[in-house]
Short mmCIF file of C-alpha atoms in Angstrom, two decimals:
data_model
loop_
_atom_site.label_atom_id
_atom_site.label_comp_id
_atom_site.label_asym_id
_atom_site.label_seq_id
_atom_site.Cartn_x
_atom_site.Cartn_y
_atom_site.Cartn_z
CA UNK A 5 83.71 -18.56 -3.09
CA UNK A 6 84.79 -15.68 -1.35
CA UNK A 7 82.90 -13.91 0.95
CA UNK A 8 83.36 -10.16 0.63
CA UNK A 9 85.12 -8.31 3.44
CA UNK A 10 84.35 -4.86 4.77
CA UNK A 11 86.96 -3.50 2.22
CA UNK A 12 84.98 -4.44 -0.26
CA UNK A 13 81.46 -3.44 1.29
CA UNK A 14 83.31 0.33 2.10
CA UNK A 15 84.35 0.53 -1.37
CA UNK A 16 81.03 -0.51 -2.99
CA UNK A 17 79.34 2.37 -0.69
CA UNK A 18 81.97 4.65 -1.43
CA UNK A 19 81.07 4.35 -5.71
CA UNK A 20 77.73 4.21 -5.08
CA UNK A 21 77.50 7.74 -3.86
CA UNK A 22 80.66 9.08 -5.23
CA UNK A 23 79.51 11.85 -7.41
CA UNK A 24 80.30 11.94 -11.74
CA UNK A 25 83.48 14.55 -12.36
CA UNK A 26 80.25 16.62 -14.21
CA UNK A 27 77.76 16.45 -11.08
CA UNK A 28 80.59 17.75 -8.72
CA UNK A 29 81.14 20.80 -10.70
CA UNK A 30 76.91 21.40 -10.72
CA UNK A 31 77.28 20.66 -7.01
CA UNK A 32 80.11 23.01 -6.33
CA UNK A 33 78.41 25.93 -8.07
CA UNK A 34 74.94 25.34 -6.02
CA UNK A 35 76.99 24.92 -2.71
CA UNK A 36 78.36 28.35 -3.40
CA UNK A 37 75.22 29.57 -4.12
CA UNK A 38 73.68 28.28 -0.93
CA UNK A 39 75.94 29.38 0.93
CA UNK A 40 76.33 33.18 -0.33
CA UNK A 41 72.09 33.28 -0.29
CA UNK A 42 72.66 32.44 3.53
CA UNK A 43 75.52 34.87 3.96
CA UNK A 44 73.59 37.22 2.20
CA UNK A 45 70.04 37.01 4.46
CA UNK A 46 72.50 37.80 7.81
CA UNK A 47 71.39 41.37 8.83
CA UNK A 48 74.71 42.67 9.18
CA UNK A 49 74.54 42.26 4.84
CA UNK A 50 71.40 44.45 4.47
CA UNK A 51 71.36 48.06 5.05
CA UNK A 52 68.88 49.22 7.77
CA UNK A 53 66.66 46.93 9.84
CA UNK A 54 66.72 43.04 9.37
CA UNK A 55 67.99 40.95 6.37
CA UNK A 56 67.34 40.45 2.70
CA UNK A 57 64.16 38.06 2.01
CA UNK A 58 65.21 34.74 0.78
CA UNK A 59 64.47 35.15 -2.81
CA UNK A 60 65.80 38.54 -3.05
CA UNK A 61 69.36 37.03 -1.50
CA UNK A 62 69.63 33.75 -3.73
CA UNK A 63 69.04 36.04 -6.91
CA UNK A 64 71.88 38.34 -5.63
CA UNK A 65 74.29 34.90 -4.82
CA UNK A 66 73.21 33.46 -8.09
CA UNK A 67 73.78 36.46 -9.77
CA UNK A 68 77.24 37.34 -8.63
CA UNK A 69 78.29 33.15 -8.35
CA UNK A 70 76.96 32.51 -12.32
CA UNK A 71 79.12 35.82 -13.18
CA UNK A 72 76.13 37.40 -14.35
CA UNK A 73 75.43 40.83 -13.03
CA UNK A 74 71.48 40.90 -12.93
CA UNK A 75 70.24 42.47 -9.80
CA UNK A 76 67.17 42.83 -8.14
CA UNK A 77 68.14 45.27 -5.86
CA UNK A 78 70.48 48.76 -6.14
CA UNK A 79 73.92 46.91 -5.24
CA UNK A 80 75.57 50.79 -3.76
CA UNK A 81 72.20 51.62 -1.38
CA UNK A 82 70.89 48.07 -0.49
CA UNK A 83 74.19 45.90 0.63
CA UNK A 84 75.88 47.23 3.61
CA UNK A 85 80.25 46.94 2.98
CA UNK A 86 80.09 43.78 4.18
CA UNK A 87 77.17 41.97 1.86
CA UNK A 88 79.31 44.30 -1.05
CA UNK A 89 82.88 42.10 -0.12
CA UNK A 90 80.24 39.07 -0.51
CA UNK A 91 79.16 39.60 -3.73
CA UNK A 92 82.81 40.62 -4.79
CA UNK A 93 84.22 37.05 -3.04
CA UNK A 94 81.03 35.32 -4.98
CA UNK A 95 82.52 37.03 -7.87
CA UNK A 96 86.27 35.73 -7.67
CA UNK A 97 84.78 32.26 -6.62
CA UNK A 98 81.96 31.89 -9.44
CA UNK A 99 84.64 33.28 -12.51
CA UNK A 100 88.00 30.98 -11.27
CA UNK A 101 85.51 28.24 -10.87
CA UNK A 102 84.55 26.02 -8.48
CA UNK A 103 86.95 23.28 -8.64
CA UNK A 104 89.65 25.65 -9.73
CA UNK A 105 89.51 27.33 -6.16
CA UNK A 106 88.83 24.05 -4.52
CA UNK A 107 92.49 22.54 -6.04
CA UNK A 108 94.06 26.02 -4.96
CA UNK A 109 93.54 25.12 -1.35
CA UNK A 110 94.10 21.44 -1.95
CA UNK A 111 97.58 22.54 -3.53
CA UNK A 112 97.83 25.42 -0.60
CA UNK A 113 97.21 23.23 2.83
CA UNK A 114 98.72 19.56 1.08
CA UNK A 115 100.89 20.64 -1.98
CA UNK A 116 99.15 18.24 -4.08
CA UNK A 117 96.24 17.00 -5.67
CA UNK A 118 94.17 13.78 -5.45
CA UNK A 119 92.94 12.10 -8.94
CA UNK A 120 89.43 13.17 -8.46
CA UNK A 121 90.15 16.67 -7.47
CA UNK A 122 92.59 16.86 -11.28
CA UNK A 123 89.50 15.04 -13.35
CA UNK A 124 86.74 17.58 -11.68
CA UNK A 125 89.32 20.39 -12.62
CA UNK A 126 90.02 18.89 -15.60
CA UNK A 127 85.90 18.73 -16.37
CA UNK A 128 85.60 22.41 -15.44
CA UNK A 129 88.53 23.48 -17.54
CA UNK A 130 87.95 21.97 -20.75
CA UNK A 131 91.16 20.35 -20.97
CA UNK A 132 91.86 16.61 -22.86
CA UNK A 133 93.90 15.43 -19.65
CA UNK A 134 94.60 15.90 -16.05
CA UNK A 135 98.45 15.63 -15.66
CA UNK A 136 99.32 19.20 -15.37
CA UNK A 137 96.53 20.11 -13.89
CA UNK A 138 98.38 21.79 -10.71
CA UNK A 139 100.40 23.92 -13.31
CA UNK A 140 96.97 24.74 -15.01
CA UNK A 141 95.33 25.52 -11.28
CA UNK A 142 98.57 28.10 -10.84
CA UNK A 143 98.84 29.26 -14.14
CA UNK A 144 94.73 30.57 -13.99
CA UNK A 145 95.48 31.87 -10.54
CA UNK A 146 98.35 33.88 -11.68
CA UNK A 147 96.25 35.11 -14.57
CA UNK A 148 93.75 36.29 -12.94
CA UNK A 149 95.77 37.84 -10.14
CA UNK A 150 97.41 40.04 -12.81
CA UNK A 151 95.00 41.32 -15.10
CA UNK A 152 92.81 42.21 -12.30
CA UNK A 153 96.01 43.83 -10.68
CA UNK A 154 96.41 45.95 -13.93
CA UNK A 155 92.66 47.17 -14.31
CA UNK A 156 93.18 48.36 -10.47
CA UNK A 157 95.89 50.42 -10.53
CA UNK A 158 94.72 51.98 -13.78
CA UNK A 159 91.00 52.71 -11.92
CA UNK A 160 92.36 53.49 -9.17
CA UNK A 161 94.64 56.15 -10.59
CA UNK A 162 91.57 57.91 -12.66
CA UNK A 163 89.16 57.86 -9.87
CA UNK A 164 91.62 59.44 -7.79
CA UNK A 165 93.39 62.02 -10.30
CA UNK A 166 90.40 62.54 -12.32
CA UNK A 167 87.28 62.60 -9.55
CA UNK A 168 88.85 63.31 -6.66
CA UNK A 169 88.40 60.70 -4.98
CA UNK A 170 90.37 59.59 -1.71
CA UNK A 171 92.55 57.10 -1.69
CA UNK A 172 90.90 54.18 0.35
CA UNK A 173 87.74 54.79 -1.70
CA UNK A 174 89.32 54.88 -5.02
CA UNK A 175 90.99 51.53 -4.10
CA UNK A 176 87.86 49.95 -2.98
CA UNK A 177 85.65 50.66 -6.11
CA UNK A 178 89.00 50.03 -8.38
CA UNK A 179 89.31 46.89 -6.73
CA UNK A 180 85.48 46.23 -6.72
CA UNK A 181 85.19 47.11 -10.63
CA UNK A 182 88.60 44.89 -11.54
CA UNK A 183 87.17 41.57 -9.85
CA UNK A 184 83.16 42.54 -11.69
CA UNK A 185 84.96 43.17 -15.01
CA UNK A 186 87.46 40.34 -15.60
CA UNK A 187 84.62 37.91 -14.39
CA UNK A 188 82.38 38.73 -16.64
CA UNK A 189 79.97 39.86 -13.89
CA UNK A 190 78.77 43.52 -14.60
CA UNK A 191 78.15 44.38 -10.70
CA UNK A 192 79.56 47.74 -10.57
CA UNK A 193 79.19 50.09 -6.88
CA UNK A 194 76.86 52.56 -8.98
CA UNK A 195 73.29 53.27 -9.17
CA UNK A 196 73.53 53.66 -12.54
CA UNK A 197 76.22 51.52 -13.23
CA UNK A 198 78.51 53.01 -15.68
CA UNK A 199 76.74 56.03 -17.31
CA UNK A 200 78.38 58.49 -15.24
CA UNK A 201 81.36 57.32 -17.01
CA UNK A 202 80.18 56.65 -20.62
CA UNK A 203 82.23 59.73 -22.37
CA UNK A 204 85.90 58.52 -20.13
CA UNK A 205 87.68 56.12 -22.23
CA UNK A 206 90.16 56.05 -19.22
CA UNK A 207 87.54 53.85 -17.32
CA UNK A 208 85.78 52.09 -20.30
CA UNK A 209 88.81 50.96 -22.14
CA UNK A 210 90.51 48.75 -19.38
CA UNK A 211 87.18 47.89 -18.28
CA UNK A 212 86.22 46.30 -21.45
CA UNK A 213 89.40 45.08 -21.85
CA UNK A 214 89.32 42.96 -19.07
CA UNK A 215 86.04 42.16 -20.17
CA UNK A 216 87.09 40.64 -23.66
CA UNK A 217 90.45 38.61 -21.71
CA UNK A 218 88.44 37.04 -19.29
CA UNK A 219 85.81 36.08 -22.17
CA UNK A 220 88.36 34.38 -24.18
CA UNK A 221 88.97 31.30 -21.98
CA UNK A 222 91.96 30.37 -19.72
CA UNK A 223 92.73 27.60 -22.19
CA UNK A 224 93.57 30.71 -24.88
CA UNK A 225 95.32 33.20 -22.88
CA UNK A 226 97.94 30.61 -21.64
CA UNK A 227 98.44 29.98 -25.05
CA UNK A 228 98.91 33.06 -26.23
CA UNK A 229 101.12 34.15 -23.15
CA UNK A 230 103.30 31.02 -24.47
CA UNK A 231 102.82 30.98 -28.21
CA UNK A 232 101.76 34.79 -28.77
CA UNK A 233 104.57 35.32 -32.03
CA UNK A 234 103.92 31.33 -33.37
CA UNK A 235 100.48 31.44 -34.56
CA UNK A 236 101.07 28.30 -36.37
CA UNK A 237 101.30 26.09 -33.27
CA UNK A 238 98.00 27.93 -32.03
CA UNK A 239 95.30 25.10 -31.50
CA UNK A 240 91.97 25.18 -33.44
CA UNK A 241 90.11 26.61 -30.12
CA UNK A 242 92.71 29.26 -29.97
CA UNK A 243 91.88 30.55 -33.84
CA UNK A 244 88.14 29.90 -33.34
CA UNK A 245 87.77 32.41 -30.17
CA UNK A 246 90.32 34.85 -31.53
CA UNK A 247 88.32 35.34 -34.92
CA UNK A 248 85.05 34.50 -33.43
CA UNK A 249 85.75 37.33 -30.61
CA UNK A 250 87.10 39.93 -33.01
CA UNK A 251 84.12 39.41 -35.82
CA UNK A 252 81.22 39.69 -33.25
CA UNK A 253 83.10 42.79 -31.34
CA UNK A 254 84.02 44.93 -34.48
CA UNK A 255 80.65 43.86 -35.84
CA UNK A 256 78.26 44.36 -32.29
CA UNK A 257 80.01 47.86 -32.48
CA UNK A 258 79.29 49.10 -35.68
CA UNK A 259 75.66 47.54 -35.50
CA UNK A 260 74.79 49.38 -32.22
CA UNK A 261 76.60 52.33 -33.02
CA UNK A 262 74.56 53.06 -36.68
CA UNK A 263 70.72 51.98 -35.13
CA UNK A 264 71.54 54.50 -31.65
CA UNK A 265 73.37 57.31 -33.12
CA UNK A 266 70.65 59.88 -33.68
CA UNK A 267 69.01 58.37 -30.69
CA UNK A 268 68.33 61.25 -27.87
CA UNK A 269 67.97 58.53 -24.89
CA UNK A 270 71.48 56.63 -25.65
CA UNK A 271 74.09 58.20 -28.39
CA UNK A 272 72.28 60.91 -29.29
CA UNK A 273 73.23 63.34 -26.92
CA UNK A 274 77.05 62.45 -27.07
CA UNK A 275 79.59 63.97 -29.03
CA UNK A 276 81.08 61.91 -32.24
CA UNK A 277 84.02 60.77 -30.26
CA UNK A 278 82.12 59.07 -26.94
CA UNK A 279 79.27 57.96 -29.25
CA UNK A 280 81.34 55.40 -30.78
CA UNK A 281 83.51 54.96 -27.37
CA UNK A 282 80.02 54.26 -26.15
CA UNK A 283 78.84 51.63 -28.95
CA UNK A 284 82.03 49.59 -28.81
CA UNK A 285 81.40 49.40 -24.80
CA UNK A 286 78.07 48.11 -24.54
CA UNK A 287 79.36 45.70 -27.90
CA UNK A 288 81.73 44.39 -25.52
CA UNK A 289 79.31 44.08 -22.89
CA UNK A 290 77.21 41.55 -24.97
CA UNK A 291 80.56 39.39 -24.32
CA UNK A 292 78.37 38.52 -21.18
CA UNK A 293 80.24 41.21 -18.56
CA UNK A 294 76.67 43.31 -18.31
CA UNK A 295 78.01 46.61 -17.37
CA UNK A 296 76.06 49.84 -19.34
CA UNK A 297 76.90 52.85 -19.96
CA UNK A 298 73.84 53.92 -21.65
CA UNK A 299 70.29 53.65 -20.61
CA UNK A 300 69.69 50.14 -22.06
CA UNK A 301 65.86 50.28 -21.43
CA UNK A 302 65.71 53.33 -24.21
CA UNK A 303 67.62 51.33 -26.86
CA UNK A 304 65.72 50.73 -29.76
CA UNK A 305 63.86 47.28 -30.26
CA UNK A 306 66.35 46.31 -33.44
CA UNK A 307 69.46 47.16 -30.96
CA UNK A 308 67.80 44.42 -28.59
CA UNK A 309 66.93 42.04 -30.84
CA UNK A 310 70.89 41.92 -32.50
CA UNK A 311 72.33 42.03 -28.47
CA UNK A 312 70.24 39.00 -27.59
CA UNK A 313 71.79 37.12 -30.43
CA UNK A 314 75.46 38.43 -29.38
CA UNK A 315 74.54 37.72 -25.76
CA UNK A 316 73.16 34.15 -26.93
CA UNK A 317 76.69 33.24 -28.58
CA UNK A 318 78.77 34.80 -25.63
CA UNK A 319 82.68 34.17 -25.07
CA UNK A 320 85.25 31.40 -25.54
CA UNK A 321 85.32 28.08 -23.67
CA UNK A 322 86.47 27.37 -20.35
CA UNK A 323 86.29 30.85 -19.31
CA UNK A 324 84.58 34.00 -17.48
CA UNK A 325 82.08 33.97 -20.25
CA UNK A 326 78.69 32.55 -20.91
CA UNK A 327 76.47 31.65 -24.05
CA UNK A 328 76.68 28.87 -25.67
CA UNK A 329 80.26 30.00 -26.51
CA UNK A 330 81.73 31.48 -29.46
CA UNK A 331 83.34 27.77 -30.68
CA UNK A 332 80.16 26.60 -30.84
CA UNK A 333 78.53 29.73 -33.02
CA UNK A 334 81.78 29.07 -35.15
CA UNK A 335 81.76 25.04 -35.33
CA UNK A 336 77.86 25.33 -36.83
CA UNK A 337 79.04 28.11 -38.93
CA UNK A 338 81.73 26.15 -40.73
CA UNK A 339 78.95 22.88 -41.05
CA UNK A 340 76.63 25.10 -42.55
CA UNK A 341 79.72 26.23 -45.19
CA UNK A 342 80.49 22.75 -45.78
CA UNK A 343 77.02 21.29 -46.41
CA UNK A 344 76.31 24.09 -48.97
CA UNK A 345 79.59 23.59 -50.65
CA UNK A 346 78.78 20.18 -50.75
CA UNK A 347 82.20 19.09 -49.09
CA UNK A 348 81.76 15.67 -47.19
CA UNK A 349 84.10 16.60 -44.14
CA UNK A 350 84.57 19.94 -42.21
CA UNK A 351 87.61 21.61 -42.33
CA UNK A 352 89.04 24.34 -40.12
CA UNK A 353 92.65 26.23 -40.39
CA UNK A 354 93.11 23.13 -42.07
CA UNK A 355 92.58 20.83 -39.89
CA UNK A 356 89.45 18.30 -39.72
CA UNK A 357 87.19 18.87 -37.11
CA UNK A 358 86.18 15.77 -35.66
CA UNK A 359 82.55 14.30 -36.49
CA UNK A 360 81.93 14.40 -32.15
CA UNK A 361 81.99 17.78 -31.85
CA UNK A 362 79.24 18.01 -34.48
CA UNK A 363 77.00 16.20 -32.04
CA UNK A 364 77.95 18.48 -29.19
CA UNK A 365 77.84 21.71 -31.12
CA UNK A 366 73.86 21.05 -32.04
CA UNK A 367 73.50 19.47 -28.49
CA UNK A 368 74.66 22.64 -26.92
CA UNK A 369 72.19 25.01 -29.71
CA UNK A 370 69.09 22.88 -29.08
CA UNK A 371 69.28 22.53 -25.02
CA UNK A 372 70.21 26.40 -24.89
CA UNK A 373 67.10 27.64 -27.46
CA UNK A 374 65.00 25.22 -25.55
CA UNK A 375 65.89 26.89 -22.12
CA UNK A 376 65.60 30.09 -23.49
CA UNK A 377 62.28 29.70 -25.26
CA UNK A 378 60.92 27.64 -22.39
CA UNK A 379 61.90 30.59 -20.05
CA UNK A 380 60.44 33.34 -21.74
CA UNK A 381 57.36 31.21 -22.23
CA UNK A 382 56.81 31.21 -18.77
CA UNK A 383 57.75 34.52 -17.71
CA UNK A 384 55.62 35.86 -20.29
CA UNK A 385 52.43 33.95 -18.35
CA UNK A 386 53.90 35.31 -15.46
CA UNK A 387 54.70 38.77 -15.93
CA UNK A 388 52.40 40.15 -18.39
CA UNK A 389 54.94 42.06 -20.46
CA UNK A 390 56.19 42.25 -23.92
CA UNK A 391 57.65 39.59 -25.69
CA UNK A 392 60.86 42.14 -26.60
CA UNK A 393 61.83 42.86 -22.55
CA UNK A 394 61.23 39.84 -21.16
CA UNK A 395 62.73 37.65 -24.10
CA UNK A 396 65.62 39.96 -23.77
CA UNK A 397 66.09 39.49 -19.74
CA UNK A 398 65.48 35.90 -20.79
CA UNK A 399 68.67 35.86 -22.93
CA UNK A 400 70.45 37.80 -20.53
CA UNK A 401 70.22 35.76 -17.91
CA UNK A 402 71.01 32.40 -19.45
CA UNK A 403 73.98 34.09 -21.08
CA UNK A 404 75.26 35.32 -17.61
CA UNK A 405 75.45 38.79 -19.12
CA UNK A 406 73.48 40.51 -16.87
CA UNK A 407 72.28 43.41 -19.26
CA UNK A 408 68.58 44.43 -18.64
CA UNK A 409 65.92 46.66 -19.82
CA UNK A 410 65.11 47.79 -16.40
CA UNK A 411 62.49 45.00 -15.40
CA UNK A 412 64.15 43.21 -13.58
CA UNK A 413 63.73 45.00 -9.93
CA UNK A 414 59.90 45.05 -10.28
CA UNK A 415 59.50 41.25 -11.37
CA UNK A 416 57.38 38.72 -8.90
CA UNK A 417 59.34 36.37 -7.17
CA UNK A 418 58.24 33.50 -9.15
CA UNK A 419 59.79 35.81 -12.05
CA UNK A 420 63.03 35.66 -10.18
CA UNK A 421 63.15 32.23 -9.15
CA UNK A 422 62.84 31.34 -13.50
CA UNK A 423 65.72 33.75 -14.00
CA UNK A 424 67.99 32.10 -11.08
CA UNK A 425 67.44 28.62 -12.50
CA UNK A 426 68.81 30.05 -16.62
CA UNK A 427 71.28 31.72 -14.61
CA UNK A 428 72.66 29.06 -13.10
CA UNK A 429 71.68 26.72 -16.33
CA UNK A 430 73.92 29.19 -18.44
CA UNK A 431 76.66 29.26 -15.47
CA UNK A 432 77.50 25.61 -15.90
CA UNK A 433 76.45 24.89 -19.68
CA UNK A 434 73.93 22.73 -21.06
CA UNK A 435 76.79 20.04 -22.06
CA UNK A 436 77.83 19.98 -18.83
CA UNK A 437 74.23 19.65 -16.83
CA UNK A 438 72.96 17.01 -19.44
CA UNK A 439 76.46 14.94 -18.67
CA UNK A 440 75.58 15.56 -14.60
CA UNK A 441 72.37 13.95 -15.11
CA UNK A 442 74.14 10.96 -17.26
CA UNK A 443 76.04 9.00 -14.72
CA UNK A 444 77.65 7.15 -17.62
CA UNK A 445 77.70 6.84 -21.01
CA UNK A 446 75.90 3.71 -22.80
CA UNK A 447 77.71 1.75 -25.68
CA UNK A 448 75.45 0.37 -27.95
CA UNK A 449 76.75 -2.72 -29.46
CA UNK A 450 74.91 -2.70 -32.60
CA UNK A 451 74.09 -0.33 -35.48
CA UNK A 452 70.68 -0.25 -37.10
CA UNK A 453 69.71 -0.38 -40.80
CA UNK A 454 70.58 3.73 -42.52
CA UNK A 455 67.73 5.75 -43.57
CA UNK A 456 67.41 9.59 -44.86
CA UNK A 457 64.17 11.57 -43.89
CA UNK A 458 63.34 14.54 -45.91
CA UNK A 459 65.34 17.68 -45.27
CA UNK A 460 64.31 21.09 -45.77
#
């Protein structure tokens, strides 16, 4: 019998604490967290004396690594320039993605990529294999790179022709606003965000569209900068996100445009034109990017009520976006159809949809209600205030949107701490937390006897 060696013993250690594909994206994303909270707390971060307090600085990091936009402190007045080019990198790092940035240096300093590094990538991107991962890795790079190079130049054009601003300081809130918008994130250099620009379609329009291209998914705009005129050879993900995005936008819109028109606090005091300029933008917005342009904490309760279900759903897969994802929303949609046709197998763009991503579609639903109840449970027995604001900041921040009814600055810390934890729940998706915490899957060998309970 052999005895084993040190190879052996080194290699047994080595998969005992070598981490699941799943865990190592969880672990990225709280390593960048950490590390941004600590980055944040230095004094030179904070204006005036001294640094942030702890809890103050891993809201901001969570905040601006989850892509969300929720702040508990005025982003232009509190961060000195240097806690500002934080939160922007935290920005970049949290919408590429951990493991996406971590295979750009890999491919950078060694022009290649170990196994592990293309099945964590692989994990965070959504996709079925790992082969071309390196040309995925350059191909999101490149993306990104662009579109935030086009929203820019097109800021920092109207900031300069249109509000006089000088150069250097167009550039730098251009630049800030290209990186918040493409990411989904909704940090913007303004004390009141956007409203000073609510009636200028020359900022809102390539803001939001940024907005909606980062919320469709890498694994869609590569296909569509490939396939664009052959919509047959689109994938089912591809049509899912494409309809999915363009029913919830043209429908957010028209919803939020008709309850706030006459209303004096948000549409109301706009002419025709920007009113509806306005209600498409904070539509969009629901995408999870969190920008407003209107006073969100005088929006009527019904306007609330249908963002928290838009902001629930959120953007396509593998993406800037957050929510439980618009595949999802469309997957249950299209079970529902089937059942009450009475049809026996689901069928999309005709093509069967396979009877595992049933299971993970009502996986996904049930973990994010449960967080999202469970959340606003608590910071209801914390806070003390309606059920309306806080379920709202509840949604928000699980959705990574970042929209808020103005609580969110006055909240106790304990407050804060719940809303970092659905941040960074929403961040990296139920699916992909519950397979962290499974560090394998378990065949069962046998079935049991069928029964049907009762339904409905």
């Amino acid at each position: 019998m052999r005895t084993p060696g040190r190879a052996d013993r080194t290699g047994s250690r080595r998969r005992a604490f070598s981490l699941h594909p799943a865990q190592t994206v969880v672990a990225g994303f709280a390593g960048a967290v950490l590390v941004g909270t600590a980055l944040l707390m230095l004094p030179i971060s904070k204006v005036g004396p001294g640094g942030a307090s702890f809890v103050d600085a891993l809201f901001t990091a969570t905040s601006a690594v989850c892509v969300t936009g929720l702040t508990v402190v005025d982003t232009p007045t509190y961060w000195t320039s240097f806690g500002q080019v934080v939160i922007m990198l935290l920005i970049q790092l949290g919408g590429l993605g951990i493991m996406i940035f971590a295979s750009l240096i890999g491919l950078v300093l060694a022009r290649k990529l170990s196994v592990r590094s293309r099945i964590t990538t692989a994990t965070e991107t959504k996709t079925s294999g790992f082969a071309d991962v390196r040309a995925l890795v350059r191909g999101i790079v490149k993306i990104t790179l662009v579109i935030e190079a086009a929203v820019f130049v097109l800021l920092w054009l109207r900031l300069v022709l249109g509000y006089g601003y000088g150069v250097g300081e167009a550039a730098w809130h251009g630049g800030f606003l290209a990186v918040s918008s493409f990411n989904n994130a909704g940090f913007a250099l303004y004390t009141d965000n956007l409203m000073g620009f609510v009636a200028d379609p020359f900022v809102c329009i390539p803001i939001s569209a940024a907005i909606i291209l980062g919320g469709l998914g890498f694994p869609v705009i590569m296909q569509l900068r490939k396939e664009f005129r052959r919509p047959l050879h689109w994938t089912m993900n591809t049509k899912l996100v494409l309809w999915g995005t363009a029913v919830l936008l043209i429908g957010g819109t028209v919803y939020l445009t008709v309850i706030e028109w006459d209303n004096p606090g948000t549409l109301g005091a706009l002419d025709p034109g920007a009113r509806v300029l306005a209600g498409f933008f904070q539509s969009v917005q629901t995408r999870t990017a969190g920008f407003n342009s209107i006073d969100i904490g005088q929006m009527h309760d019904a306007s609330w009520l249908g963002m928290d279900v838009l902001m629930f759903i959120g953007g396509g897969p593998a993406g800037t976006a957050g929510g439980i994802k618009v595949t999802t929303f469309a997957v249950l949609f299209f079970i529902m159809m089937t059942e009450l046709r009475g049809e026996t197998s689901v069928n999309i763009f005709g093509k069967r949809l396979s009877r595992a991503v049933h299971r993970q579609a009502i996986t996904v639903v049930l973990i994010a209600v449960g967080a999202v109840v469970v959340g606003t449970a608590v910071l209801l027995m914390i806070t003390g205030l309606d059920l309306d604001r806080v379920l709202f900041e509840a949604v928000s921040a699980f959705g990574t949107v970042g929209l808020s009814t103005g609580i969110t600055a006055d909240l106790p810390d304990a407050a804060k701490i719940v809303l970092v934890l659905l941040m960074f729940l929403g961040r990296i998706g139920p699916l992909t937390l519950g397979s962290a915490i499974a560090l394998r899957e378990r065949r069962i060998l046998y079935e049991l006897p069928k029964e049907r309970p009762a339904i409905g």
